[in-house]
Structure formats: C-alpha cells, structure tokens
Short mmCIF file of C-alpha atoms in Angstrom, two decimals:
data_model
loop_
_atom_site.label_atom_id
_atom_site.label_comp_id
_atom_site.label_asym_id
_atom_site.label_seq_id
_atom_site.Cartn_x
_atom_site.Cartn_y
_atom_site.Cartn_z
CA MET A 46 -130.63 -20.22 -28.25
CA ALA A 47 -133.81 -18.39 -27.30
CA ILE A 48 -134.00 -17.24 -23.68
CA VAL A 49 -137.02 -16.12 -21.67
CA ARG A 50 -135.41 -13.86 -19.07
CA THR A 51 -136.54 -14.13 -15.48
CA GLU A 52 -136.97 -10.38 -15.11
CA ASP A 53 -139.54 -10.50 -17.93
CA CYS A 54 -141.55 -13.01 -15.88
CA ALA A 55 -142.09 -10.82 -12.81
CA LEU A 56 -145.76 -10.55 -11.85
CA SER A 57 -147.25 -7.11 -12.29
CA THR A 58 -149.45 -6.79 -9.18
CA GLU A 59 -149.65 -7.94 -5.59
CA HIS A 60 -152.90 -9.66 -6.48
CA PHE A 61 -151.11 -12.22 -8.62
CA HIS A 62 -148.30 -12.65 -6.11
CA ALA A 63 -150.85 -13.65 -3.47
CA ALA A 64 -153.34 -15.49 -5.69
CA ARG A 65 -153.89 -19.14 -4.85
CA LEU A 66 -152.70 -21.53 -7.51
CA PRO A 67 -155.53 -23.43 -9.21
CA ARG A 68 -155.70 -27.16 -8.63
CA THR A 69 -157.56 -29.92 -10.45
CA VAL A 70 -157.87 -33.69 -10.41
CA CYS A 71 -157.01 -35.53 -13.63
CA LEU A 72 -159.31 -38.53 -13.83
CA PRO A 73 -158.51 -41.93 -15.34
CA ARG A 74 -160.52 -42.93 -18.38
CA ASP A 75 -160.43 -45.51 -21.16
CA PHE A 76 -159.43 -43.46 -24.21
CA GLY A 77 -159.61 -45.02 -27.65
CA ASP A 78 -158.98 -43.17 -30.90
CA LEU A 79 -157.88 -39.56 -30.53
CA LEU A 80 -160.93 -37.41 -31.36
CA ALA A 81 -161.18 -33.65 -30.95
CA GLU A 82 -164.91 -33.91 -30.25
CA GLU A 83 -166.17 -32.75 -26.87
CA GLY A 84 -169.36 -34.80 -27.02
CA SER A 85 -167.60 -38.10 -27.70
CA ASP A 86 -166.69 -40.69 -25.09
CA PRO A 87 -165.01 -40.34 -22.69
CA TRP A 88 -164.73 -36.54 -22.99
CA ALA A 89 -168.41 -36.00 -22.21
CA SER A 90 -167.98 -37.49 -18.73
CA LEU A 91 -165.05 -35.26 -17.71
CA PRO A 92 -165.35 -31.85 -15.98
CA ALA A 93 -164.23 -28.74 -17.86
CA LEU A 94 -161.75 -26.11 -16.71
CA GLU A 95 -162.27 -22.52 -17.84
CA LEU A 96 -159.45 -20.29 -19.06
CA CYS A 97 -159.32 -16.62 -17.97
CA ASP A 98 -157.74 -13.47 -19.36
CA THR A 99 -154.11 -14.01 -18.40
CA VAL A 100 -153.54 -10.34 -17.47
CA THR A 101 -156.69 -9.49 -15.50
CA GLY A 102 -158.04 -12.89 -14.49
CA GLY A 103 -161.44 -11.88 -15.88
CA PRO A 104 -163.52 -13.65 -18.53
CA PRO A 105 -162.13 -13.51 -22.08
CA LYS A 106 -164.23 -12.30 -25.00
CA GLN A 107 -164.02 -15.74 -26.61
CA ALA A 108 -164.20 -18.55 -24.06
CA THR A 109 -161.93 -21.59 -23.82
CA THR A 110 -162.49 -24.76 -21.84
CA LEU A 111 -160.14 -27.66 -21.20
CA LYS A 112 -160.73 -31.28 -20.21
CA LEU A 113 -158.07 -33.62 -18.78
CA GLY A 114 -157.85 -37.37 -18.40
CA TRP A 115 -155.21 -40.06 -18.29
CA THR A 116 -154.46 -43.68 -19.04
CA PRO A 117 -151.47 -45.74 -17.83
CA ASP A 118 -149.69 -44.63 -21.01
CA ALA A 119 -150.58 -40.99 -21.65
CA LEU A 120 -152.00 -37.66 -20.51
CA HIS A 121 -155.03 -36.67 -22.60
CA LEU A 122 -156.27 -33.10 -23.13
CA LEU A 123 -159.13 -31.52 -25.06
CA PHE A 124 -159.42 -27.77 -25.68
CA HIS A 125 -162.72 -26.27 -26.84
CA CYS A 126 -162.32 -22.71 -28.17
CA THR A 127 -165.27 -20.45 -28.91
CA ASP A 128 -164.19 -18.62 -32.04
CA GLU A 129 -166.13 -16.63 -34.63
CA LEU A 130 -163.31 -17.09 -37.14
CA PRO A 131 -160.83 -19.90 -36.34
CA TRP A 132 -157.76 -19.67 -38.52
CA ALA A 133 -154.15 -20.78 -38.97
CA THR A 134 -151.85 -21.17 -41.97
CA MET A 135 -148.94 -23.21 -40.57
CA THR A 136 -148.91 -26.98 -41.08
CA THR A 137 -145.32 -28.11 -40.40
CA ARG A 138 -143.99 -29.38 -37.06
CA ASP A 139 -142.13 -26.84 -34.92
CA ALA A 140 -143.27 -23.86 -36.99
CA PRO A 141 -143.78 -20.69 -34.87
CA LEU A 142 -147.44 -21.49 -34.21
CA TYR A 143 -147.63 -18.80 -31.48
CA GLU A 144 -147.60 -16.16 -34.22
CA GLU A 145 -151.14 -17.22 -35.19
CA GLU A 146 -154.01 -18.87 -33.28
CA VAL A 147 -153.02 -21.71 -31.00
CA VAL A 148 -153.55 -23.53 -27.69
CA GLU A 149 -150.58 -24.34 -25.47
CA VAL A 150 -149.71 -26.78 -22.67
CA PHE A 151 -146.84 -26.10 -20.23
CA PHE A 152 -146.04 -28.79 -17.67
CA ASP A 153 -143.36 -29.84 -15.18
CA PRO A 154 -143.72 -33.44 -13.96
CA VAL A 155 -140.93 -32.99 -11.39
CA GLY A 156 -142.41 -29.85 -9.88
CA ASP A 157 -139.22 -27.94 -9.08
CA LEU A 158 -139.63 -25.59 -12.09
CA ALA A 159 -136.00 -26.17 -13.11
CA ALA A 160 -137.34 -27.24 -16.51
CA TYR A 161 -140.69 -27.63 -18.18
CA PHE A 162 -142.22 -28.91 -21.42
CA GLU A 163 -144.24 -26.83 -23.86
CA ILE A 164 -146.55 -28.29 -26.52
CA GLU A 165 -148.72 -26.24 -28.87
CA VAL A 166 -151.47 -27.19 -31.35
CA ASN A 167 -153.15 -24.92 -33.89
CA PRO A 168 -156.58 -25.20 -35.59
CA ARG A 169 -155.00 -27.16 -38.45
CA GLY A 170 -153.52 -29.79 -36.11
CA ALA A 171 -149.90 -28.64 -36.48
CA VAL A 172 -147.65 -29.17 -33.44
CA LEU A 173 -144.79 -27.29 -31.80
CA ASP A 174 -142.95 -29.05 -28.95
CA LEU A 175 -139.93 -27.97 -26.91
CA ILE A 176 -138.27 -28.00 -23.49
CA LEU A 177 -137.31 -24.92 -21.45
CA ARG A 178 -134.45 -25.26 -18.96
CA ARG A 179 -133.61 -22.74 -16.26
CA SER A 180 -130.25 -20.98 -16.52
CA ARG A 181 -128.65 -18.07 -14.70
CA SER A 182 -130.22 -15.59 -17.13
CA GLY A 183 -133.64 -17.18 -17.53
CA TYR A 184 -135.08 -20.18 -19.36
CA VAL A 185 -133.32 -21.53 -22.45
CA LYS A 186 -135.54 -23.03 -25.17
CA ASP A 187 -134.56 -26.40 -26.64
CA LEU A 188 -136.48 -26.66 -29.93
CA ALA A 189 -134.62 -29.83 -30.96
CA TRP A 190 -136.69 -31.95 -28.56
CA ASP A 191 -139.58 -33.93 -30.01
CA CYS A 192 -142.23 -35.58 -27.87
CA ASP A 193 -141.94 -39.13 -29.19
CA GLY A 194 -145.32 -40.73 -29.79
CA LEU A 195 -147.26 -37.46 -29.38
CA ARG A 196 -150.71 -37.54 -30.98
CA ALA A 197 -152.68 -34.43 -31.84
CA SER A 198 -155.79 -33.60 -33.81
CA ALA A 199 -157.91 -30.51 -34.42
CA GLN A 200 -161.39 -29.80 -35.71
CA ILE A 201 -162.97 -26.55 -36.88
CA GLY A 202 -166.72 -26.11 -36.48
CA GLU A 203 -169.30 -23.35 -36.74
CA GLY A 204 -168.18 -20.75 -34.20
CA PHE A 205 -165.54 -22.93 -32.51
CA TRP A 206 -162.48 -25.10 -32.88
CA THR A 207 -161.18 -27.95 -30.78
CA ALA A 208 -157.79 -29.60 -30.27
CA ALA A 209 -157.01 -32.94 -28.65
CA LEU A 210 -153.63 -34.15 -27.39
CA ALA A 211 -152.27 -37.44 -26.10
CA ILE A 212 -148.86 -36.96 -24.46
CA PRO A 213 -147.07 -40.31 -23.85
CA PHE A 214 -145.62 -40.53 -20.36
CA GLN A 215 -142.56 -42.38 -21.64
CA ALA A 216 -141.58 -39.25 -23.60
CA VAL A 217 -141.54 -36.96 -20.55
CA VAL A 218 -140.95 -39.03 -17.37
CA ALA A 219 -138.95 -42.10 -16.36
CA GLU A 220 -141.98 -43.70 -14.73
CA PRO A 221 -145.68 -42.97 -15.36
CA PRO A 222 -147.59 -41.22 -12.58
CA VAL A 223 -149.59 -43.13 -9.99
CA PRO A 224 -152.81 -41.96 -8.29
CA GLY A 225 -151.97 -39.07 -5.99
CA ALA A 226 -149.00 -37.87 -8.07
CA LEU A 227 -148.78 -34.09 -8.56
CA TRP A 228 -147.58 -32.18 -11.63
CA ARG A 229 -147.20 -28.41 -12.10
CA ALA A 230 -148.86 -27.13 -15.28
CA ASN A 231 -150.59 -24.29 -17.04
CA PHE A 232 -152.77 -24.10 -20.14
CA PHE A 233 -153.11 -21.24 -22.59
CA ARG A 234 -154.74 -19.93 -25.74
CA ILE A 235 -153.76 -17.21 -28.19
CA ASP A 236 -156.75 -15.84 -30.10
CA ARG A 237 -156.23 -13.37 -32.94
CA PRO A 238 -159.58 -12.05 -34.22
CA PRO A 239 -159.34 -9.83 -37.31
CA GLY A 240 -159.02 -6.10 -36.71
CA VAL A 241 -158.66 -6.21 -32.91
CA PRO A 242 -155.77 -6.91 -30.49
CA ARG A 243 -154.93 -10.52 -29.70
CA GLU A 244 -156.50 -12.14 -26.64
CA LEU A 245 -154.39 -14.24 -24.26
CA SER A 246 -156.13 -16.75 -21.99
CA ALA A 247 -154.75 -18.97 -19.21
CA TRP A 248 -155.95 -21.51 -16.66
CA SER A 249 -153.74 -19.84 -14.04
CA PRO A 250 -153.50 -16.12 -14.96
CA THR A 251 -149.95 -14.74 -14.88
CA GLY A 252 -150.70 -11.01 -14.46
CA HIS A 253 -148.79 -10.27 -17.67
CA ALA A 254 -149.32 -10.53 -21.42
CA LEU A 255 -146.84 -13.38 -21.13
CA PHE A 256 -147.23 -17.11 -20.57
CA HIS A 257 -143.74 -18.04 -19.39
CA VAL A 258 -144.28 -17.49 -15.66
CA PRO A 259 -143.55 -20.92 -14.10
CA ASP A 260 -144.29 -19.73 -10.56
CA ARG A 261 -147.93 -19.40 -11.65
CA PHE A 262 -148.23 -23.01 -12.85
CA GLY A 263 -151.21 -24.69 -11.22
CA ILE A 264 -151.34 -28.19 -9.77
CA ILE A 265 -152.63 -31.36 -11.41
CA GLU A 266 -153.37 -34.34 -9.16
CA PHE A 267 -153.72 -37.71 -10.84
CA GLY A 268 -156.86 -39.35 -9.51
#
C-alpha cells in the first residue's frame, strides 16, 4: 500500500499556515453531453477559478482555469490549461498519469479530512481514480476504488488543452448535496514542458511541491 506520510505534508512557511482557505460557490446548471469546450453551454455562463503556483502562490508560467457546476446527479468540472505543447502517452485507466501532464481533483464531501477522493485526467482523456484514508502513519492510497459512472473527456487545441469531468454523487456520497452544503476540495495541474522543470499549480497553494496537504483544501459551497 502506498502511504503519503503526514510529516511530508507539513507546510513550509508561516504564510501558508496563516493563509485563508479559498472558497467558491458551485452553481447549478443544466448539463447535457459532456464536452471539454469552454465556450459551450453551460460552461460559458460559469465563473472561472485560477490556479496558482502551489509552492509560492504566484502566477504560473502556463495558466490554468477551472469551472464548477452541478446537477442533482453529479459534480461537473472543466479545466482549461494554457499549454504550448500538451502531451501524454498513457491511455489506460489507473495508469500513473501523474508522471506526465495531468489535472487532478481532490475532494472530501464529509469535511473531516479522515479520507478524500482523488481523480486525475490527462490530455488524452485517461483517468486515474482512488481514495486516500488517514492512518497513524499518514494517508493510505486505495487504488482498487473506481468511481462508478464517472465521465471524462479531453480536447487538445492550439496552445491549450481542456478536460471535463462529471463525478456522480452516488459514487462518493450516500445522499447528494443540497444548496448550502459544503465540501472540502483542491484542484491541481502538473505541467511538464520540454527541457525545463515541471510546474505544479493549485487552487489552494500548499507551500510545498506536493499536493497531498488536506489541511489546505479549500471550501466548495453548493449554490
């Protein structure tokens, strides 16, 4: 079993200890077919969240935005990644997508950070999904879990790539959220341009070149 140890998740500076957690409202919309196109309905009517450098909190070299929405059945997400050379080679489910270019969603519907879900999508539309559960030594990864009914798609364009996700509520919670419900979550991107170090982006920066810092998860309110 893979373990992310809690001592590896300590924040590096007082700035990140004291930083206010980001918060956003997830708006209801009528989603039809899953399209990874930012200009299509209803994505065009939703506000965009910007990802920052996860270590410094500053702007990344290649920007990433995220849009959120929901229906009674699912949480919908759309990532838009500025990218001079989008690439990925992996196409099978649960391959180690994090070794290449990818976007990632971490979320805890309960909010106690005792466990959280992780779902990744790469530019070719491949998916990795797992659960992490807290133990005495850290978080244990359960790669056997599949998000039943998960839908994902990706699209590569000139100077960008996008990824859309629809996460069925029945796969992650006993009852779907109602307006006013709060989830803890964070959103990430790994960019690997040729010839330069990788770039790690996050909605809620962790202060480390590491995403698995649950205490830094932001707050999603279902509107």
